[in-house]
XYZ file of C-alpha atoms in Angstrom:
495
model
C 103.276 125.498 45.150
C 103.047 127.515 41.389
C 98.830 127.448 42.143
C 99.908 129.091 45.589
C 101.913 131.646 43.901
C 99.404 132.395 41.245
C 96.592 132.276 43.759
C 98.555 135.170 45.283
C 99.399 137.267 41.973
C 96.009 137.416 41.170
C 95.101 138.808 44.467
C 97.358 141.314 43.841
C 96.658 142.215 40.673
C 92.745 142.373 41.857
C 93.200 144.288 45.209
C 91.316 147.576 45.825
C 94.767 149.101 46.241
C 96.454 148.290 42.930
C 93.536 147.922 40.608
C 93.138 151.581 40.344
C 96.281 152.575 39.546
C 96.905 150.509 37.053
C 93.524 151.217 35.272
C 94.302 155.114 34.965
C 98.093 154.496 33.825
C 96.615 151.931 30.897
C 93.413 154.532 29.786
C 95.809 157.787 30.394
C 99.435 156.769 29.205
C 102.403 159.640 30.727
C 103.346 161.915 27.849
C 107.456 161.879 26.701
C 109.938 163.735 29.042
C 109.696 167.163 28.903
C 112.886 169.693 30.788
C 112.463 170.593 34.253
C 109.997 173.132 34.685
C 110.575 176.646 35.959
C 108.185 177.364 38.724
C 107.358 180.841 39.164
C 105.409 183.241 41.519
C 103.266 184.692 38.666
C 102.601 181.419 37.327
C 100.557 178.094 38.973
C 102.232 174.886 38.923
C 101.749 172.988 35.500
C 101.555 169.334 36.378
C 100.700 166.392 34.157
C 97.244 165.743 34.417
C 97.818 162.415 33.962
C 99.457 162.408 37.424
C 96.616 164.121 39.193
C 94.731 161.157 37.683
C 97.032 158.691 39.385
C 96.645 159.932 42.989
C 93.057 160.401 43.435
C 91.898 156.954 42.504
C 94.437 156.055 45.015
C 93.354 157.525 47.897
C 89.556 156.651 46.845
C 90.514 152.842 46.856
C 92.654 152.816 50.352
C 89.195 154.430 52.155
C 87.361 151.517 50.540
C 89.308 148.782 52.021
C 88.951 150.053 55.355
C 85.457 150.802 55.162
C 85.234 146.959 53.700
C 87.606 145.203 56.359
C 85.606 147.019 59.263
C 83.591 144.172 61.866
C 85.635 141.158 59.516
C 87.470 138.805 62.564
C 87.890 135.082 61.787
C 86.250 132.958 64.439
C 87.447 129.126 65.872
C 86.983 126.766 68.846
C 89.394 124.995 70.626
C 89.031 121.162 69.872
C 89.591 117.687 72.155
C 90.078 114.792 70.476
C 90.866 111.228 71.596
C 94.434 109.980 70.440
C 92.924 107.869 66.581
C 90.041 109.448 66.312
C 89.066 112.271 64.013
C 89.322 116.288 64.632
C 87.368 118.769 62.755
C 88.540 122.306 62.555
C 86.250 124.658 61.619
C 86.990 129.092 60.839
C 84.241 131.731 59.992
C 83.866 134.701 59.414
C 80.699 136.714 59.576
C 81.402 139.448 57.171
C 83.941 138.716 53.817
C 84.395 140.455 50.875
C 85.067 137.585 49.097
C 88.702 137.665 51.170
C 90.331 133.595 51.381
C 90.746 132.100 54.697
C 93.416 129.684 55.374
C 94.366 127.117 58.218
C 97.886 126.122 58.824
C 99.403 123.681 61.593
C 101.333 124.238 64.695
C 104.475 123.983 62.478
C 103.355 127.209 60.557
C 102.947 124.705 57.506
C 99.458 125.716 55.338
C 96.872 122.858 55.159
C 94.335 124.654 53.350
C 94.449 128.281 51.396
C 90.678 128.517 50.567
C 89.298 125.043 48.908
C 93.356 124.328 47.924
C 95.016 121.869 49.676
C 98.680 122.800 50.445
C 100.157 120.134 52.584
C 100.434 116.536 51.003
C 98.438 114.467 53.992
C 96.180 112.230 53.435
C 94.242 112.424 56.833
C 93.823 115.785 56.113
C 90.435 117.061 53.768
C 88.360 119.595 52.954
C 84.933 119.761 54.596
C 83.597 122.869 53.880
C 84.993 126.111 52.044
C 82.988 129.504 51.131
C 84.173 133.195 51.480
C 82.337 132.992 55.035
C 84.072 129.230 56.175
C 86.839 126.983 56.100
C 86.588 123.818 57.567
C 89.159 120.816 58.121
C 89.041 117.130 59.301
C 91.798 115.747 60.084
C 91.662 111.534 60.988
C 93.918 109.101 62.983
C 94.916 111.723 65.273
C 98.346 111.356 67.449
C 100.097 112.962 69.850
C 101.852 114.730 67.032
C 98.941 116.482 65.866
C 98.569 118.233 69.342
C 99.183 122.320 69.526
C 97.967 125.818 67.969
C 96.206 126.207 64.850
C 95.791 129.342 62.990
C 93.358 130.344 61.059
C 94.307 133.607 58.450
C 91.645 135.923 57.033
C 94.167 137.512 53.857
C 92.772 141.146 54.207
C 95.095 144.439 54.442
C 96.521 143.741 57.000
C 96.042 140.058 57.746
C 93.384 138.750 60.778
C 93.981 135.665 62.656
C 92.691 133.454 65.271
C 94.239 130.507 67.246
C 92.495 127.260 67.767
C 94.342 124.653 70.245
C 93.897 121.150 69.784
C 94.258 119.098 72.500
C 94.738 115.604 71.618
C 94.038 112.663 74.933
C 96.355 109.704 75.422
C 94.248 106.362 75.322
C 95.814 104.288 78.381
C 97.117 100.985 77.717
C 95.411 97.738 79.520
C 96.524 97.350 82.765
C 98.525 94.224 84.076
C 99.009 92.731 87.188
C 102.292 91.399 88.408
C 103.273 89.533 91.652
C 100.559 86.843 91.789
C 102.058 83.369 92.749
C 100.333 80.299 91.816
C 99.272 78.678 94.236
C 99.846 81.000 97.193
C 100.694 79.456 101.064
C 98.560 80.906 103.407
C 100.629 83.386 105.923
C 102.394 84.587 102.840
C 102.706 88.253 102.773
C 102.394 88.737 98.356
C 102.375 92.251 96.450
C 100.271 92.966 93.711
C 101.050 95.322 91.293
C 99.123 96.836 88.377
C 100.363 99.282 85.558
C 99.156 100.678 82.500
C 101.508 102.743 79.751
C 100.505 105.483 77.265
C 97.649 107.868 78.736
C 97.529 111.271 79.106
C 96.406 113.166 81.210
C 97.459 110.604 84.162
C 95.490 107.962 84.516
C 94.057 106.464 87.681
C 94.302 102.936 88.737
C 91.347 101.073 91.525
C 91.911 98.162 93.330
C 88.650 96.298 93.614
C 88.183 92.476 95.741
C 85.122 90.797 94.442
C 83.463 94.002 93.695
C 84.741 95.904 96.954
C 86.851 98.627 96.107
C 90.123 98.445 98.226
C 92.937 101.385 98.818
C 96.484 100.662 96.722
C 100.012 103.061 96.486
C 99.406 105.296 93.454
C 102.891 106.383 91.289
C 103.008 108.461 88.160
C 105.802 108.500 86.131
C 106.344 110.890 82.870
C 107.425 109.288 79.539
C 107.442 111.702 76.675
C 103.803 113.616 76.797
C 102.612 109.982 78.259
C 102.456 109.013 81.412
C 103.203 105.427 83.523
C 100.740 104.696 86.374
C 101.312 101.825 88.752
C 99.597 100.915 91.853
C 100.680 98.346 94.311
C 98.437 96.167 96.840
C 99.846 94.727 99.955
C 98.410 91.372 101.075
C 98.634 88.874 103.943
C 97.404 85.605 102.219
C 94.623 83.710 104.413
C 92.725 81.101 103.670
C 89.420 83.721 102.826
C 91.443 84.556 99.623
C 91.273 81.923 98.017
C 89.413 81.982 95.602
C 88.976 85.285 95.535
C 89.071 87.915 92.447
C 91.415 90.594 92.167
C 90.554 93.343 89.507
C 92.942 96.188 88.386
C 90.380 99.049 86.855
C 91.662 101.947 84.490
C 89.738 105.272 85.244
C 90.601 108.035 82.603
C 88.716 110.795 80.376
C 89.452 108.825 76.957
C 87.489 105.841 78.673
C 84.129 107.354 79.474
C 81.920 104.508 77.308
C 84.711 101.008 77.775
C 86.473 101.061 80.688
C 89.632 99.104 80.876
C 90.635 96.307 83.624
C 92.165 93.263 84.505
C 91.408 90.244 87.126
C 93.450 87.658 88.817
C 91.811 85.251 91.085
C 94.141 84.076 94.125
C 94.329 80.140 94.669
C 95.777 79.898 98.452
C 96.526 76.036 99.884
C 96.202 75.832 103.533
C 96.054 73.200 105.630
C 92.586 71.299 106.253
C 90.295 72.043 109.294
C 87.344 69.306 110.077
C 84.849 69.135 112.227
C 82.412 66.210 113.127
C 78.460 66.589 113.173
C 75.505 64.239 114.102
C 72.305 63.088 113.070
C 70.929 62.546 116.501
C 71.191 64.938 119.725
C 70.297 62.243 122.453
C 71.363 58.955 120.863
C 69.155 55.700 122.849
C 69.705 51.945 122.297
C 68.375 50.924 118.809
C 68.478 54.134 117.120
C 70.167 54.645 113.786
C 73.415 57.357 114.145
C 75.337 58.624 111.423
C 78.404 60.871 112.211
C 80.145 62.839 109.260
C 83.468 64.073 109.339
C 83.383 67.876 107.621
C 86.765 68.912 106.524
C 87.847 71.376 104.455
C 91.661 72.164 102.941
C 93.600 73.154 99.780
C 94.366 70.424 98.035
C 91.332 68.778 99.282
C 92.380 66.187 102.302
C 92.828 62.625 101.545
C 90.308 59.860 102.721
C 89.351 60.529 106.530
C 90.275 57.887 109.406
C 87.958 56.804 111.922
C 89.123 55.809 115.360
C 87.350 55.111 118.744
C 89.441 55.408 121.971
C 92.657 55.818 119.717
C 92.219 52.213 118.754
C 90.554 51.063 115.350
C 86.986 50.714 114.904
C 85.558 47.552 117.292
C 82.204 46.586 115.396
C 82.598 46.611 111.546
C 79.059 45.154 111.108
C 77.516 47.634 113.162
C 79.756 50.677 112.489
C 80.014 51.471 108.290
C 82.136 53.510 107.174
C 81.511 55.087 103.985
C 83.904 57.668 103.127
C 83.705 60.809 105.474
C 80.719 58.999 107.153
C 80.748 56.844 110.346
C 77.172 54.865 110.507
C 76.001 52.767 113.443
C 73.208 50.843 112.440
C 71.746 49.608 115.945
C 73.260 51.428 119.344
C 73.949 49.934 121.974
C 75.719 50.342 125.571
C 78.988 48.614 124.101
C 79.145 51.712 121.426
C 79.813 54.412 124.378
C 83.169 56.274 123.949
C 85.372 58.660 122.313
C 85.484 58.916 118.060
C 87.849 60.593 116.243
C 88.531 61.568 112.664
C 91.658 62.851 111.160
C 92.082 64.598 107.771
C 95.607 65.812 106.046
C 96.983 67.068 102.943
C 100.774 67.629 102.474
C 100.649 71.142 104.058
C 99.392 69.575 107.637
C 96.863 67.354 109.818
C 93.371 68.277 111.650
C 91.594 66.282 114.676
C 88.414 66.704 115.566
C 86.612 64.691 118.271
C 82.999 63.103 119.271
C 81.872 61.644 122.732
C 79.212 59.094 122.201
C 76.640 58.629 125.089
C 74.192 56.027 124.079
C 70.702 56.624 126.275
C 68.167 54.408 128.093
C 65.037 53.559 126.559
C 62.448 54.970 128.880
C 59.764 51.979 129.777
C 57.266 54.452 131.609
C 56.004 57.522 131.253
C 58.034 59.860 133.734
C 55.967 60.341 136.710
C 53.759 63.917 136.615
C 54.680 66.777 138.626
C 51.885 68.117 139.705
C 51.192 67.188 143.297
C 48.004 65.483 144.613
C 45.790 67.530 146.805
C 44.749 66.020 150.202
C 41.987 66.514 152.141
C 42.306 67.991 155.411
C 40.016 67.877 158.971
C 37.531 70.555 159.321
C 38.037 72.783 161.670
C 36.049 72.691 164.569
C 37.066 75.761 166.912
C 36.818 78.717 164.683
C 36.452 81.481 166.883
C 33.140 83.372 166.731
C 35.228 86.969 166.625
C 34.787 87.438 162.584
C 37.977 89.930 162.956
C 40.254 86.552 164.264
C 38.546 84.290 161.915
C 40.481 82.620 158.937
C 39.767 84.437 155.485
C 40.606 81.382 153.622
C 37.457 79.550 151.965
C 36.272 76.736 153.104
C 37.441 73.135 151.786
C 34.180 71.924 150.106
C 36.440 68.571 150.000
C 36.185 67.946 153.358
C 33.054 65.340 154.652
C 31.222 66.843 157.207
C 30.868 70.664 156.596
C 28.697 72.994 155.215
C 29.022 74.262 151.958
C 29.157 77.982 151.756
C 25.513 79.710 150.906
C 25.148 81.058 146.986
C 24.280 84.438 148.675
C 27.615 84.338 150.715
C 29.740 84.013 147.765
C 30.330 87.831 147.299
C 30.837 88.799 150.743
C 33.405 90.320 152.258
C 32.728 89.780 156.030
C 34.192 86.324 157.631
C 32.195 83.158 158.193
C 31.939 81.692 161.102
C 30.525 78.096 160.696
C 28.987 75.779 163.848
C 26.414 73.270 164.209
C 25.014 71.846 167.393
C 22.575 69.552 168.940
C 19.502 70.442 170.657
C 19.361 71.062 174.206
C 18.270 73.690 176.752
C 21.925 74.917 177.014
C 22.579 76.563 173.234
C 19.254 76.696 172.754
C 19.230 79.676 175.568
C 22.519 81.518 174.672
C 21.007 81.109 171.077
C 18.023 83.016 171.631
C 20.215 85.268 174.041
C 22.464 86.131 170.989
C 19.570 86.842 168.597
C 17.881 89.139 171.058
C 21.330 91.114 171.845
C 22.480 91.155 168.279
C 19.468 93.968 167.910
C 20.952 96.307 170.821
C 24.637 95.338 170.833
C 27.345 96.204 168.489
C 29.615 93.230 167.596
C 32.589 94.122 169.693
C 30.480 94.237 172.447
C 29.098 90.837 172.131
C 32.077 89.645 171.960
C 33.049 91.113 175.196
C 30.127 89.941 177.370
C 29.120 86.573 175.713
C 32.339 84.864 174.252
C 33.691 84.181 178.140
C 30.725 81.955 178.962
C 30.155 80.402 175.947
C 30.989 76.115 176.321
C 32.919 74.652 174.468
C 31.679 72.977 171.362
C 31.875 69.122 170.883
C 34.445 67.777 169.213
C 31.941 65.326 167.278
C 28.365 66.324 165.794
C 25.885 63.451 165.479
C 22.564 63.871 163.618
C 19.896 61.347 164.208
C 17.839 60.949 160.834
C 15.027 62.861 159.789
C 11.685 61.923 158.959
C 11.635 64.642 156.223
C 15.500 63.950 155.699
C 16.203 68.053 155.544
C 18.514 70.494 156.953
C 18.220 74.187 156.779
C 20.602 76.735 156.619
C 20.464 80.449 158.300
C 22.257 83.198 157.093
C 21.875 86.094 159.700
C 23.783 89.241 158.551
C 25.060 91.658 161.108
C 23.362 94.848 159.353
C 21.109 95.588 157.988
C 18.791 92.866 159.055
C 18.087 89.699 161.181
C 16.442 86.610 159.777
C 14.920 83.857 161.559
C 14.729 80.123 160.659
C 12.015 77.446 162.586
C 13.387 75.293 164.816
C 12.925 71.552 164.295
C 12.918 69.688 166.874
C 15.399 66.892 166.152
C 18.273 69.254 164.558
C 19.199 72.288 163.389
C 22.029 73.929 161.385
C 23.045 77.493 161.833
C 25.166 79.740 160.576
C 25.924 83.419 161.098
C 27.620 86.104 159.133
């Protein structure tokens, strides 16, 4: 405190104000007392000179300080700072003449008066301090340390600025309450998860195996900290167990290591089993295995196997091997119902298997495509091509024609007829040729088909010498071909 008070005297004594005056008093000391002087009209005013000394400096000096303190405002920044961590506090100005700064504390107490400490901290030091700046750090920061700094610049008069430092509460980690080991399943549990000490408010997020779910949010003040809770309703099922519950701490001190806490749920339920096979459609002599799938918390004890609610009837045949149920060789005798039962001390589980043990098959099943049968040719087509079938011929049948490799593409009906030899057809033969050139077809039709015969049922050819038969193809338009006629048989047909 005496190097603060001497700081100050020797401002004073060096100011721009004071210096002058007390220079002219020490080179021009006042003369002794003299009477009160009469002051006349005829006469000017006798004055000491030494006094006209004094008052001219004086005014010379007070135009200089405001001609020197002109444009000279100290400059700071507001500061954030994480509650243990370290705060510097910086003040410059960008004119001095050779003026001290000073910082004091939100208590009005002075930390530093130039490059002199004031205030007995040790997490307070000196960083930097010129004429231009004065900076400050001040470590292990707490919530103390939060409010207005000022920053003085000591000229006539005195310049501050205000620099607030805002200092964040670090929240605490978060714990969960309510979690019952183990949980039943169709409990209805409450989780809870809180966290102490942070300011601003933190905020709490409820996450299930990395899927963020919705909790009740509620904020309670403590001093300049806050208490944040959140609360998580649950219905326990058998999905939860084993599942992870994580509390997670989001808040502006916690931007690089987040804060959170998990609890994984154990849940006991009662089993649930199932039965599966190795074999869709089981025959005689096959190998089966059946296997009895059940799950449960605690894990169920050792399964029973039963067939038709009595005990197992073939213990050579049927092996049972912990869940599994293993018939070696099938047979008729092994057709029924088998069950397996699982428990635990929270409750039992069925589940059921009807065993149908197939045939062997001997044969090969018979095929289903049918046979195709041959069928009588058909002797009476009628001659009209209009009324005639358009189904092809059946080349399968014995005794008919097959159709012509020219006739293949056409479109016109076939009309099909062999004959023997005699003056009969051979006359309405060469009567048809010689009318097909002047007669239209419906008009044949109309004068010839009435007389016509009948053709015979049966065709018989007596055997060739040259063993041949010849085939006519006589198109209605554009043309009419003839064939020579043999004289033991001939074969016609028309288009």
């Amino acid at each position: 405190m005496l190097s603060f008070l001497e700081t100050r005297r020797s401002n004073l004594l060096f100011s721009p104000v004071l210096f002058p005056i007390l220079f002219s008093v020490f080179l021009f000391p006042s003369p002794p007392l003299h009477p009160p002087l009469s002051i006349s009209s005829s006469s000017s005013s006798s004055f000491p000179s030494s006094l006209l000394l004094l008052v001219a400096p004086a005014v010379t000096a007070q135009k200089s300080t405001l001609r020197g303190s002109s444009g000279q405002q100290p400059l700071v920044q507001n500061q954030t700072v994480t509650e243990g961590g370290t705060a510097n506090m910086t003040c410059r100005v960008e004119y001095n003449d050779q003026t001290s700064l000073q910082w004091s504390n939100p208590a009005q107490q002075t930390l530093f008066f130039g490059d002199k400490k004031a205030l007995r901290d040790n997490r307070i030091e000196l960083v930097r301090a010129s004429w231009s700046e004065l900076t400050i750090s001040i470590s292990e920061v707490t919530l103390a340390d939060e409010g207005m700094y000022t920053c003085s610049l000591f000229t006539m008069p005195v310049k501050t600025a205000k620099a607030y430092l805002t200092v964040l509460g670090v929240p605490e980690m978060p714990e969960i309450d309510g979690l019952t080991k183990p949980a039943l399943e169709g409990d209805e549990i409450t989780l809870t998860c809180m966290t102490h000490g942070s300011k601003p408010a933190a905020d709490l997020r409820w996450f299930r195996n990395e899927k963020e779910i919705k909790g009740a949010k509620e904020v309670n003040a403590s001093g300049k900290t806050f208490t944040v809770t959140s609360s998580l309703q649950l219905l326990v099922d058998r999905d939860d167990d084993g599942a992870a519950y994580t509390c997670k701490v989001d808040h502006v001190a916690l931007l690089q290591t987040p804060q959170q806490t998990t609890e994984v749920l154990e849940v006991h339920y009662a089993p649930r089993v199932a039965i599966t096979n190795s074999l869709t459609f089981p025959q005689e002599g096959q190998y089966l295995k059946l296997e009895c799938v059940s799950k449960g918390n605690p894990s169920p004890d050792p399964v029973m196997w039963t067939k038709d609610g009595g005990e197992l009837p073939d213990l050579e045949r049927m092996i049972v091997e912990g869940r599994e149920l293993t018939f070696t060789t099938l047979n008729k005798t092994d057709n029924g119902t088998y069950r397996c039962e699982a428990s635990n001390h929270l409750g039992t589980s069925t589940a059921e298997y009807l065993l149908y043990v197939y045939d062997v098959p001997s044969t090969l099943p018979p095929s289903t495509t049918p046979t195709p049968r041959p069928t009588p040719p058909d002797t009476t087509a009628p001659l009209d091509p209009h009324l005639a079938s358009s189904d092809p011929p059946n080349t399968n049948n014995r005794g008919t024609v097959p159709p012509h490799p020219h006739l293949l593409s056409s479109s016109l009906p076939i009309v099909y007829f062999s004959f023997n030899l005699s003056a009969l057809y051979l006359s309405s033969l060469l009567t048809l040729v010689l009318s097909l050139l002047f007669f239209s077809t419906t008009q044949l039709q109309n004068i010839f088909l009435p007389f016509l015969p009948p053709f015979p049922s049966s065709l018989s050819f007596p055997p060739l010498p040259s063993s041949l038969s010849f085939l006519s193809v006589l198109p209605l338009f554009p043309s009419l071909h003839f064939l020579p006629l043999y004289p033991s048989s001939l074969s016609f047909l028309s288009v």
